[in-house]
PDB file of C-alpha atoms and ligand atoms in Angstrom:
ATOM      1  CA  MET A 206      39.570   7.359 -36.769  1.00  0.00           C
ATOM      2  CA  THR A 207      36.630   9.834 -37.538  1.00  0.00           C
ATOM      3  CA  ARG A 208      35.790   9.941 -41.199  1.00  0.00           C
ATOM      4  CA  ILE A 209      34.292  13.326 -42.394  1.00  0.00           C
ATOM      5  CA  ILE A 210      32.085  12.946 -45.494  1.00  0.00           C
ATOM      6  CA  ALA A 211      30.755  15.985 -47.189  1.00  0.00           C
ATOM      7  CA  ILE A 212      27.537  15.394 -49.521  1.00  0.00           C
ATOM      8  CA  ALA A 213      27.847  17.906 -52.213  1.00  0.00           C
ATOM      9  CA  ASN A 214      26.639  18.809 -55.615  1.00  0.00           C
ATOM     10  CA  GLN A 215      25.859  22.538 -56.500  1.00  0.00           C
ATOM     11  CA  LYS A 216      22.719  21.387 -58.489  1.00  0.00           C
ATOM     12  CA  GLY A 217      19.560  21.843 -56.461  1.00  0.00           C
ATOM     13  CA  GLY A 218      17.319  18.902 -55.463  1.00  0.00           C
ATOM     14  CA  VAL A 219      19.392  16.097 -56.392  1.00  0.00           C
ATOM     15  CA  GLY A 220      19.023  14.260 -53.084  1.00  0.00           C
ATOM     16  CA  LYS A 221      21.892  15.664 -51.035  1.00  0.00           C
ATOM     17  CA  THR A 222      20.037  16.196 -47.844  1.00  0.00           C
ATOM     18  CA  THR A 223      17.946  13.063 -48.222  1.00  0.00           C
ATOM     19  CA  THR A 224      21.251  11.141 -48.530  1.00  0.00           C
ATOM     20  CA  ALA A 225      22.830  13.019 -45.583  1.00  0.00           C
ATOM     21  CA  ILE A 226      19.935  12.210 -43.305  1.00  0.00           C
ATOM     22  CA  ASN A 227      19.460   8.629 -44.388  1.00  0.00           C
ATOM     23  CA  LEU A 228      23.176   7.591 -44.634  1.00  0.00           C
ATOM     24  CA  SER A 229      23.749   9.103 -41.094  1.00  0.00           C
ATOM     25  CA  HIS A 230      20.893   7.259 -39.653  1.00  0.00           C
ATOM     26  CA  ALA A 231      21.678   3.878 -41.347  1.00  0.00           C
ATOM     27  CA  LEU A 232      25.349   4.141 -40.264  1.00  0.00           C
ATOM     28  CA  ALA A 233      24.006   4.708 -36.754  1.00  0.00           C
ATOM     29  CA  ARG A 234      21.708   1.765 -36.941  1.00  0.00           C
ATOM     30  CA  LEU A 235      24.709  -0.204 -37.997  1.00  0.00           C
ATOM     31  CA  GLY A 236      26.348   0.627 -34.675  1.00  0.00           C
ATOM     32  CA  ARG A 237      28.427   3.616 -35.686  1.00  0.00           C
ATOM     33  CA  LYS A 238      28.539   6.867 -33.661  1.00  0.00           C
ATOM     34  CA  VAL A 239      27.469   9.581 -36.223  1.00  0.00           C
ATOM     35  CA  LEU A 240      27.306  13.319 -36.184  1.00  0.00           C
ATOM     36  CA  LEU A 241      25.272  15.038 -38.990  1.00  0.00           C
ATOM     37  CA  ILE A 242      26.124  18.705 -39.688  1.00  0.00           C
ATOM     38  CA  ASP A 243      23.862  20.914 -41.660  1.00  0.00           C
ATOM     39  CA  MET A 244      25.855  23.601 -43.711  1.00  0.00           C
ATOM     40  CA  ASP A 245      22.548  24.674 -45.679  1.00  0.00           C
ATOM     41  CA  PRO A 246      20.490  27.679 -44.364  1.00  0.00           C
ATOM     42  CA  GLN A 247      17.457  25.812 -45.693  1.00  0.00           C
ATOM     43  CA  GLY A 248      17.864  23.633 -42.431  1.00  0.00           C
ATOM     44  CA  ASN A 249      16.278  20.600 -43.883  1.00  0.00           C
ATOM     45  CA  ALA A 250      18.938  18.049 -42.592  1.00  0.00           C
ATOM     46  CA  GLY A 251      18.016  18.950 -38.945  1.00  0.00           C
ATOM     47  CA  ARG A 252      14.417  19.019 -39.642  1.00  0.00           C
ATOM     48  CA  GLY A 253      14.721  15.638 -41.253  1.00  0.00           C
ATOM     49  CA  VAL A 254      15.925  14.146 -37.975  1.00  0.00           C
ATOM     50  CA  GLY A 255      13.150  15.735 -35.930  1.00  0.00           C
ATOM     51  CA  ILE A 256      14.708  19.200 -34.899  1.00  0.00           C
ATOM     52  CA  ASP A 257      12.498  22.242 -34.758  1.00  0.00           C
ATOM     53  CA  ILE A 258      15.051  24.491 -36.394  1.00  0.00           C
ATOM     54  CA  ASN A 259      12.982  27.641 -35.996  1.00  0.00           C
ATOM     55  CA  ILE A 260      13.390  27.634 -32.143  1.00  0.00           C
ATOM     56  CA  GLN A 261      16.815  26.026 -32.111  1.00  0.00           C
ATOM     57  CA  GLU A 262      19.470  28.474 -30.731  1.00  0.00           C
ATOM     58  CA  ASN A 263      22.484  26.256 -30.977  1.00  0.00           C
ATOM     59  CA  THR A 264      23.299  25.952 -34.641  1.00  0.00           C
ATOM     60  CA  ILE A 265      26.296  25.559 -37.027  1.00  0.00           C
ATOM     61  CA  TYR A 266      26.061  29.433 -37.377  1.00  0.00           C
ATOM     62  CA  GLU A 267      27.002  30.035 -33.695  1.00  0.00           C
ATOM     63  CA  ILE A 268      30.015  27.569 -34.293  1.00  0.00           C
ATOM     64  CA  LEU A 269      31.239  29.214 -37.446  1.00  0.00           C
ATOM     65  CA  SER A 270      30.903  32.710 -35.846  1.00  0.00           C
ATOM     66  CA  LYS A 271      32.757  31.488 -32.677  1.00  0.00           C
ATOM     67  CA  ARG A 272      29.942  32.108 -30.235  1.00  0.00           C
ATOM     68  CA  LEU A 273      29.806  28.352 -29.269  1.00  0.00           C
ATOM     69  CA  THR A 274      32.197  25.391 -29.459  1.00  0.00           C
ATOM     70  CA  PRO A 275      31.009  22.415 -31.451  1.00  0.00           C
ATOM     71  CA  THR A 276      30.485  20.544 -28.239  1.00  0.00           C
ATOM     72  CA  GLN A 277      28.102  23.138 -27.160  1.00  0.00           C
ATOM     73  CA  ALA A 278      26.167  23.074 -30.162  1.00  0.00           C
ATOM     74  CA  ILE A 279      25.566  19.416 -30.688  1.00  0.00           C
ATOM     75  CA  THR A 280      22.014  18.324 -30.131  1.00  0.00           C
ATOM     76  CA  THR A 281      21.007  14.795 -29.520  1.00  0.00           C
ATOM     77  CA  THR A 282      18.252  13.372 -31.772  1.00  0.00           C
ATOM     78  CA  GLY A 283      15.708  10.753 -30.860  1.00  0.00           C
ATOM     79  CA  PHE A 284      17.798   8.200 -32.729  1.00  0.00           C
ATOM     80  CA  ASP A 285      20.444   6.085 -31.034  1.00  0.00           C
ATOM     81  CA  GLY A 286      23.961   6.949 -32.033  1.00  0.00           C
ATOM     82  CA  LEU A 287      23.007   9.898 -34.149  1.00  0.00           C
ATOM     83  CA  ASP A 288      23.624  13.518 -33.029  1.00  0.00           C
ATOM     84  CA  VAL A 289      23.191  16.686 -35.205  1.00  0.00           C
ATOM     85  CA  ILE A 290      24.438  20.223 -35.462  1.00  0.00           C
ATOM     86  CA  PRO A 291      21.451  21.742 -37.180  1.00  0.00           C
ATOM     87  CA  ALA A 292      21.255  24.951 -39.411  1.00  0.00           C
ATOM     88  CA  ASN A 293      18.525  27.691 -39.877  1.00  0.00           C
ATOM     89  CA  LEU A 294      18.296  30.917 -41.927  1.00  0.00           C
ATOM     90  CA  ARG A 295      20.855  32.589 -39.577  1.00  0.00           C
ATOM     91  CA  LEU A 296      23.545  30.557 -41.458  1.00  0.00           C
ATOM     92  CA  ALA A 297      22.852  32.822 -44.541  1.00  0.00           C
ATOM     93  CA  GLN A 298      24.495  35.500 -42.549  1.00  0.00           C
ATOM     94  CA  PHE A 299      27.871  33.820 -42.454  1.00  0.00           C
ATOM     95  CA  GLU A 300      28.369  34.187 -46.155  1.00  0.00           C
ATOM     96  CA  ALA A 301      27.036  37.837 -46.079  1.00  0.00           C
ATOM     97  CA  GLU A 302      29.475  38.650 -43.254  1.00  0.00           C
ATOM     98  CA  HIS A 303      32.427  37.459 -45.200  1.00  0.00           C
ATOM     99  CA  ASN A 304      31.956  38.793 -48.696  1.00  0.00           C
ATOM    100  CA  GLY A 305      35.075  41.021 -48.502  1.00  0.00           C
ATOM    101  CA  THR A 306      38.495  40.119 -49.269  1.00  0.00           C
ATOM    102  CA  PHE A 307      39.117  37.694 -46.404  1.00  0.00           C
ATOM    103  CA  SER A 308      37.453  34.348 -47.124  1.00  0.00           C
ATOM    104  CA  PRO A 309      37.480  32.112 -44.096  1.00  0.00           C
ATOM    105  CA  PHE A 310      37.466  28.680 -45.832  1.00  0.00           C
ATOM    106  CA  LEU A 311      38.977  26.933 -42.758  1.00  0.00           C
ATOM    107  CA  THR A 312      36.473  27.890 -40.215  1.00  0.00           C
ATOM    108  CA  LEU A 313      34.573  24.639 -40.082  1.00  0.00           C
ATOM    109  CA  LYS A 314      37.745  22.485 -40.042  1.00  0.00           C
ATOM    110  CA  LYS A 315      39.391  24.621 -37.177  1.00  0.00           C
ATOM    111  CA  ALA A 316      35.902  24.092 -35.229  1.00  0.00           C
ATOM    112  CA  LEU A 317      35.867  20.403 -35.704  1.00  0.00           C
ATOM    113  CA  ALA A 318      39.393  20.061 -34.400  1.00  0.00           C
ATOM    114  CA  HIS A 319      37.983  21.012 -30.954  1.00  0.00           C
ATOM    115  CA  LEU A 320      35.721  17.809 -30.934  1.00  0.00           C
ATOM    116  CA  PRO A 321      36.862  15.123 -28.663  1.00  0.00           C
ATOM    117  CA  LYS A 322      39.247  13.099 -30.907  1.00  0.00           C
ATOM    118  CA  ASN A 323      37.569  10.022 -32.535  1.00  0.00           C
ATOM    119  CA  HIS A 324      34.442  10.298 -30.586  1.00  0.00           C
ATOM    120  CA  TYR A 325      32.383  10.020 -33.758  1.00  0.00           C
ATOM    121  CA  ASP A 326      33.044   7.318 -36.398  1.00  0.00           C
ATOM    122  CA  TYR A 327      31.419   9.460 -39.127  1.00  0.00           C
ATOM    123  CA  ILE A 328      30.713  13.077 -39.505  1.00  0.00           C
ATOM    124  CA  ILE A 329      28.315  13.680 -42.434  1.00  0.00           C
ATOM    125  CA  VAL A 330      28.083  17.119 -43.761  1.00  0.00           C
ATOM    126  CA  ASP A 331      25.147  18.277 -45.775  1.00  0.00           C
ATOM    127  CA  CYS A 332      26.076  21.045 -48.332  1.00  0.00           C
ATOM    128  CA  PRO A 333      23.964  23.646 -49.687  1.00  0.00           C
ATOM    129  CA  PRO A 334      23.198  23.822 -53.584  1.00  0.00           C
ATOM    130  CA  SER A 335      26.059  26.281 -54.406  1.00  0.00           C
ATOM    131  CA  LEU A 336      29.764  26.109 -54.501  1.00  0.00           C
ATOM    132  CA  GLY A 337      30.180  29.131 -52.196  1.00  0.00           C
ATOM    133  CA  LEU A 338      31.797  29.608 -48.854  1.00  0.00           C
ATOM    134  CA  LEU A 339      29.766  27.214 -46.997  1.00  0.00           C
ATOM    135  CA  CYS A 340      30.338  24.334 -49.447  1.00  0.00           C
ATOM    136  CA  LEU A 341      34.099  25.255 -49.649  1.00  0.00           C
ATOM    137  CA  ASN A 342      34.200  25.118 -45.809  1.00  0.00           C
ATOM    138  CA  ALA A 343      32.777  21.564 -45.877  1.00  0.00           C
ATOM    139  CA  LEU A 344      35.160  20.382 -48.605  1.00  0.00           C
ATOM    140  CA  VAL A 345      38.145  21.872 -46.857  1.00  0.00           C
ATOM    141  CA  ALA A 346      37.152  20.092 -43.506  1.00  0.00           C
ATOM    142  CA  ALA A 347      36.151  16.782 -45.154  1.00  0.00           C
ATOM    143  CA  ASP A 348      38.220  13.586 -45.843  1.00  0.00           C
ATOM    144  CA  SER A 349      36.007  12.729 -48.924  1.00  0.00           C
ATOM    145  CA  VAL A 350      33.067  13.956 -50.781  1.00  0.00           C
ATOM    146  CA  LEU A 351      29.935  11.903 -51.727  1.00  0.00           C
ATOM    147  CA  ILE A 352      28.266  13.241 -54.865  1.00  0.00           C
ATOM    148  CA  PRO A 353      24.660  12.489 -55.478  1.00  0.00           C
ATOM    149  CA  VAL A 354      23.710  12.307 -59.195  1.00  0.00           C
ATOM    150  CA  GLN A 355      19.997  12.642 -59.847  1.00  0.00           C
ATOM    151  CA  CYS A 356      19.052  10.419 -62.884  1.00  0.00           C
ATOM    152  CA  GLU A 357      17.775  13.430 -64.848  1.00  0.00           C
ATOM    153  CA  TYR A 358      18.875  15.775 -67.818  1.00  0.00           C
ATOM    154  CA  PHE A 359      21.856  17.753 -67.341  1.00  0.00           C
ATOM    155  CA  ALA A 360      23.083  15.587 -64.487  1.00  0.00           C
ATOM    156  CA  MET A 361      26.533  15.257 -65.934  1.00  0.00           C
ATOM    157  CA  GLU A 362      26.958  18.996 -66.575  1.00  0.00           C
ATOM    158  CA  ALA A 363      26.439  19.459 -62.845  1.00  0.00           C
ATOM    159  CA  VAL A 364      28.978  16.666 -62.026  1.00  0.00           C
ATOM    160  CA  ALA A 365      31.462  18.410 -64.045  1.00  0.00           C
ATOM    161  CA  ALA A 366      31.324  21.539 -62.023  1.00  0.00           C
ATOM    162  CA  ILE A 367      31.523  19.852 -58.628  1.00  0.00           C
ATOM    163  CA  ILE A 368      34.553  17.819 -59.875  1.00  0.00           C
ATOM    164  CA  SER A 369      36.406  20.735 -60.992  1.00  0.00           C
ATOM    165  CA  THR A 370      35.738  22.413 -57.470  1.00  0.00           C
ATOM    166  CA  VAL A 371      36.978  19.323 -55.839  1.00  0.00           C
ATOM    167  CA  ALA A 372      40.119  19.435 -57.807  1.00  0.00           C
ATOM    168  CA  ARG A 373      40.565  22.987 -56.869  1.00  0.00           C
ATOM    169  CA  VAL A 374      40.065  22.413 -53.196  1.00  0.00           C
ATOM    170  CA  GLN A 375      42.610  19.322 -53.478  1.00  0.00           C
ATOM    171  CA  HIS A 376      45.115  21.688 -55.098  1.00  0.00           C
ATOM    172  CA  ASP A 377      44.839  24.690 -53.041  1.00  0.00           C
ATOM    173  CA  MET A 378      43.592  23.767 -49.598  1.00  0.00           C
ATOM    174  CA  ASN A 379      42.919  20.146 -48.854  1.00  0.00           C
ATOM    175  CA  PRO A 380      45.253  17.591 -50.748  1.00  0.00           C
ATOM    176  CA  ARG A 381      43.801  14.600 -48.722  1.00  0.00           C
ATOM    177  CA  LEU A 382      40.275  15.255 -50.141  1.00  0.00           C
ATOM    178  CA  THR A 383      39.096  12.149 -51.936  1.00  0.00           C
ATOM    179  CA  ILE A 384      35.823  11.253 -53.805  1.00  0.00           C
ATOM    180  CA  GLU A 385      33.776   8.833 -51.605  1.00  0.00           C
ATOM    181  CA  GLY A 386      31.777   8.051 -54.605  1.00  0.00           C
ATOM    182  CA  PHE A 387      28.978   9.122 -57.000  1.00  0.00           C
ATOM    183  CA  LEU A 388      25.541   7.974 -56.013  1.00  0.00           C
ATOM    184  CA  LEU A 389      22.634   7.473 -58.442  1.00  0.00           C
ATOM    185  CA  THR A 390      19.482   9.025 -56.783  1.00  0.00           C
ATOM    186  CA  MET A 391      15.892   9.105 -57.670  1.00  0.00           C
ATOM    187  CA  TYR A 392      16.310   6.198 -60.144  1.00  0.00           C
ATOM    188  CA  ASP A 393      13.150   5.282 -62.016  1.00  0.00           C
ATOM    189  CA  GLN A 394      13.669   1.921 -63.928  1.00  0.00           C
ATOM    190  CA  ARG A 395      10.696   2.590 -66.118  1.00  0.00           C
ATOM    191  CA  THR A 396      12.242   5.426 -67.784  1.00  0.00           C
ATOM    192  CA  THR A 397      14.996   5.042 -70.493  1.00  0.00           C
ATOM    193  CA  LEU A 398      16.533   8.319 -69.290  1.00  0.00           C
ATOM    194  CA  GLY A 399      17.274   6.810 -65.716  1.00  0.00           C
ATOM    195  CA  THR A 400      18.959   3.810 -67.455  1.00  0.00           C
ATOM    196  CA  GLU A 401      21.005   6.141 -69.759  1.00  0.00           C
ATOM    197  CA  ILE A 402      22.229   8.355 -67.045  1.00  0.00           C
ATOM    198  CA  GLN A 403      23.159   5.236 -64.856  1.00  0.00           C
ATOM    199  CA  SER A 404      25.321   3.747 -67.816  1.00  0.00           C
ATOM    200  CA  GLN A 405      26.889   7.066 -68.527  1.00  0.00           C
ATOM    201  CA  VAL A 406      27.897   7.640 -64.821  1.00  0.00           C
ATOM    202  CA  ARG A 407      29.222   4.058 -64.452  1.00  0.00           C
ATOM    203  CA  LYS A 408      31.130   4.280 -67.879  1.00  0.00           C
ATOM    204  CA  THR A 409      32.653   7.535 -66.687  1.00  0.00           C
ATOM    205  CA  PHE A 410      33.397   7.028 -62.974  1.00  0.00           C
ATOM    206  CA  LYS A 411      33.718   3.238 -62.991  1.00  0.00           C
ATOM    207  CA  GLU A 412      34.272   1.865 -59.431  1.00  0.00           C
ATOM    208  CA  ASN A 413      33.791   5.363 -58.095  1.00  0.00           C
ATOM    209  CA  THR A 414      30.271   4.866 -58.557  1.00  0.00           C
ATOM    210  CA  PHE A 415      28.341   3.231 -55.673  1.00  0.00           C
ATOM    211  CA  LEU A 416      26.765  -0.255 -56.493  1.00  0.00           C
ATOM    212  CA  THR A 417      23.614   1.026 -54.669  1.00  0.00           C
ATOM    213  CA  VAL A 418      21.271   2.932 -56.680  1.00  0.00           C
ATOM    214  CA  VAL A 419      18.644   4.833 -54.706  1.00  0.00           C
ATOM    215  CA  PRO A 420      15.108   4.547 -56.332  1.00  0.00           C
ATOM    216  CA  ARG A 421      12.572   7.052 -56.552  1.00  0.00           C
ATOM    217  CA  ASN A 422      10.424   6.006 -53.599  1.00  0.00           C
ATOM    218  CA  GLN A 423       7.268   7.499 -52.128  1.00  0.00           C
ATOM    219  CA  SER A 424       8.274   6.390 -48.593  1.00  0.00           C
ATOM    220  CA  ILE A 425      11.403   8.803 -48.827  1.00  0.00           C
ATOM    221  CA  SER A 426       9.308  11.907 -49.507  1.00  0.00           C
ATOM    222  CA  GLU A 427       6.713  10.871 -46.964  1.00  0.00           C
ATOM    223  CA  SER A 428       9.409  10.326 -44.351  1.00  0.00           C
ATOM    224  CA  GLN A 429      10.441  13.957 -44.800  1.00  0.00           C
ATOM    225  CA  GLY A 430       7.153  15.197 -44.029  1.00  0.00           C
ATOM    226  CA  ARG A 431       7.165  13.154 -40.844  1.00  0.00           C
ATOM    227  CA  GLN A 432      10.638  14.610 -39.983  1.00  0.00           C
ATOM    228  CA  GLU A 433      12.170  11.273 -39.651  1.00  0.00           C
ATOM    229  CA  PRO A 434      14.478   9.057 -41.758  1.00  0.00           C
ATOM    230  CA  VAL A 435      12.994   6.615 -44.048  1.00  0.00           C
ATOM    231  CA  THR A 436      15.151   4.002 -42.300  1.00  0.00           C
ATOM    232  CA  THR A 437      12.992   4.347 -39.260  1.00  0.00           C
ATOM    233  CA  PHE A 438       9.825   5.471 -40.858  1.00  0.00           C
ATOM    234  CA  ARG A 439       9.535   2.565 -43.239  1.00  0.00           C
ATOM    235  CA  PRO A 440      12.619   0.355 -42.502  1.00  0.00           C
ATOM    236  CA  THR A 441      11.677  -2.308 -45.185  1.00  0.00           C
ATOM    237  CA  SER A 442      10.797   0.090 -48.003  1.00  0.00           C
ATOM    238  CA  GLN A 443      12.927   0.136 -51.178  1.00  0.00           C
ATOM    239  CA  GLY A 444      14.194   3.683 -50.155  1.00  0.00           C
ATOM    240  CA  ALA A 445      15.311   2.570 -46.736  1.00  0.00           C
ATOM    241  CA  SER A 446      16.959  -0.716 -48.126  1.00  0.00           C
ATOM    242  CA  ALA A 447      18.837   1.384 -50.557  1.00  0.00           C
ATOM    243  CA  TYR A 448      20.247   3.635 -47.849  1.00  0.00           C
ATOM    244  CA  PHE A 449      21.110   0.652 -45.635  1.00  0.00           C
ATOM    245  CA  ALA A 450      22.981  -0.918 -48.547  1.00  0.00           C
ATOM    246  CA  LEU A 451      24.793   2.616 -49.107  1.00  0.00           C
ATOM    247  CA  ALA A 452      25.822   2.689 -45.540  1.00  0.00           C
ATOM    248  CA  ARG A 453      27.391  -0.921 -45.815  1.00  0.00           C
ATOM    249  CA  GLU A 454      29.261   0.104 -48.914  1.00  0.00           C
ATOM    250  CA  VAL A 455      30.666   3.276 -47.049  1.00  0.00           C
ATOM    251  CA  ILE A 456      31.551   1.014 -44.059  1.00  0.00           C
ATOM    252  CA  ASP A 457      33.335  -1.514 -46.422  1.00  0.00           C
ATOM    253  CA  HIS A 458      35.212   1.296 -48.078  1.00  0.00           C
ATOM    254  CA  ASN A 459      36.459   2.981 -45.025  1.00  0.00           C
ATOM    255  CA  GLU A 460      36.830   0.186 -42.285  1.00  0.00           C
ATOM    256  CA  LYS A 461      38.237  -2.677 -44.332  1.00  0.00           C
ATOM    257  CA  ARG A 462      41.144  -0.948 -45.955  1.00  0.00           C
TER     258      ARG A 462
HETATM  259  N1  ATP B 620      14.741   8.796 -53.744  1.00  0.00           N
HETATM  260  C1  ATP B 620      13.796   9.598 -53.680  1.00  0.00           C
HETATM  261  N2  ATP B 620      12.507   9.266 -53.824  1.00  0.00           N
HETATM  262  C2  ATP B 620      11.580  10.171 -53.774  1.00  0.00           C
HETATM  263  N3  ATP B 620      11.670  11.554 -53.453  1.00  0.00           N
HETATM  264  C3  ATP B 620      13.045  11.912 -53.243  1.00  0.00           C
HETATM  265  C4  ATP B 620      14.008  10.917 -53.261  1.00  0.00           C
HETATM  266  N4  ATP B 620      15.220  11.600 -52.882  1.00  0.00           N
HETATM  267  C5  ATP B 620      14.930  12.904 -52.667  1.00  0.00           C
HETATM  268  N5  ATP B 620      13.491  13.084 -52.875  1.00  0.00           N
HETATM  269  C6  ATP B 620      12.734  14.288 -52.745  1.00  0.00           C
HETATM  270  O1  ATP B 620      13.313  15.342 -53.623  1.00  0.00           O
HETATM  271  C7  ATP B 620      13.431  16.492 -53.114  1.00  0.00           C
HETATM  272  C8  ATP B 620      14.779  17.008 -53.065  1.00  0.00           C
HETATM  273  O2  ATP B 620      15.579  16.073 -52.416  1.00  0.00           O
HETATM  274  P1  ATP B 620      16.745  16.707 -51.316  1.00  0.00           P
HETATM  275  O3  ATP B 620      16.260  17.815 -50.590  1.00  0.00           O
HETATM  276  O4  ATP B 620      17.321  15.577 -50.643  1.00  0.00           O
HETATM  277  O5  ATP B 620      17.727  17.270 -52.436  1.00  0.00           O
HETATM  278  P2  ATP B 620      18.964  18.397 -52.274  1.00  0.00           P
HETATM  279  O6  ATP B 620      19.995  18.169 -53.172  1.00  0.00           O
HETATM  280  O7  ATP B 620      19.318  18.323 -50.686  1.00  0.00           O
HETATM  281  O8  ATP B 620      18.167  19.747 -52.396  1.00  0.00           O
HETATM  282  P3  ATP B 620      18.797  21.248 -52.323  1.00  0.00           P
HETATM  283  O9  ATP B 620      19.753  21.399 -53.408  1.00  0.00           O
HETATM  284  O10 ATP B 620      17.757  22.164 -52.110  1.00  0.00           O
HETATM  285  O11 ATP B 620      19.435  21.176 -50.882  1.00  0.00           O
HETATM  286  C9  ATP B 620      12.803  16.430 -51.726  1.00  0.00           C
HETATM  287  O12 ATP B 620      11.451  16.825 -51.755  1.00  0.00           O
HETATM  288  C10 ATP B 620      12.929  14.972 -51.441  1.00  0.00           C
HETATM  289  O13 ATP B 620      11.907  14.469 -50.497  1.00  0.00           O
HETATM  290 MG1   MG B 621      19.611  19.921 -49.328  1.00  0.00          MG
END
């Protein structure tokens, strides 16, 4: 069964895209067939797996606006087992075109229904930093949501907002949506703040918090400049190890039930 996981948090810069790219690639390295979908007009998820999004004609926008089927817009990456549907600035038009009374929350879900059944083991959807139409489309289409929590001030306030959106989506549109887990990101063990946020998150969300903690790691930022996952760029770095460990947790959670 394909498992669709949205990576969401309306707070900007908390590690959503980094997690989408590296979790996708790590799952593919562990033998799973993975489709990474970018739902953010910034387009960084596609860039991060080597796509030149500025010249890309087949994007998620063409799917949402029904100019292409998902199969037509899937692009292979240079990484075995990992395909991508990238985004670019054209995606911003989707929200603009639908700011009237009719809100098409089901568009992504309906489009994904056209994919060959169970061709992918995992579909990972990178959400933009807002709780608008694009993020809601992702949450309506998803089986679960993975919430990155940056070990920084105001982390918990941001988490409260995404949790209440998840509850609303569960209630109104997607009762099967679950929380895949909370993931601590950019953790710096030298600061007391990081330790405090970690214990606050673990106390609040208990076993819903991933055991894996992603450290702040320079190889991760460098890999993005090179437009490749850290899991290939420096596979033995602390950042890569964390994302491999996260992928194993996701596999344990979903495949061993
Ligand atoms: N573990 C890490 N170590 C070092 N740098 C990181 C780490 N995770 C993310 N970064 C860097 O932090 C910045 C923000 O990360 P990222 O783009 O993944 O966040 P985001 O939540 O997707 O942001 P946005 O809300 O804009 O979509 C990027 O420059 C990224 O390279
Ligand atoms: Mg992002």
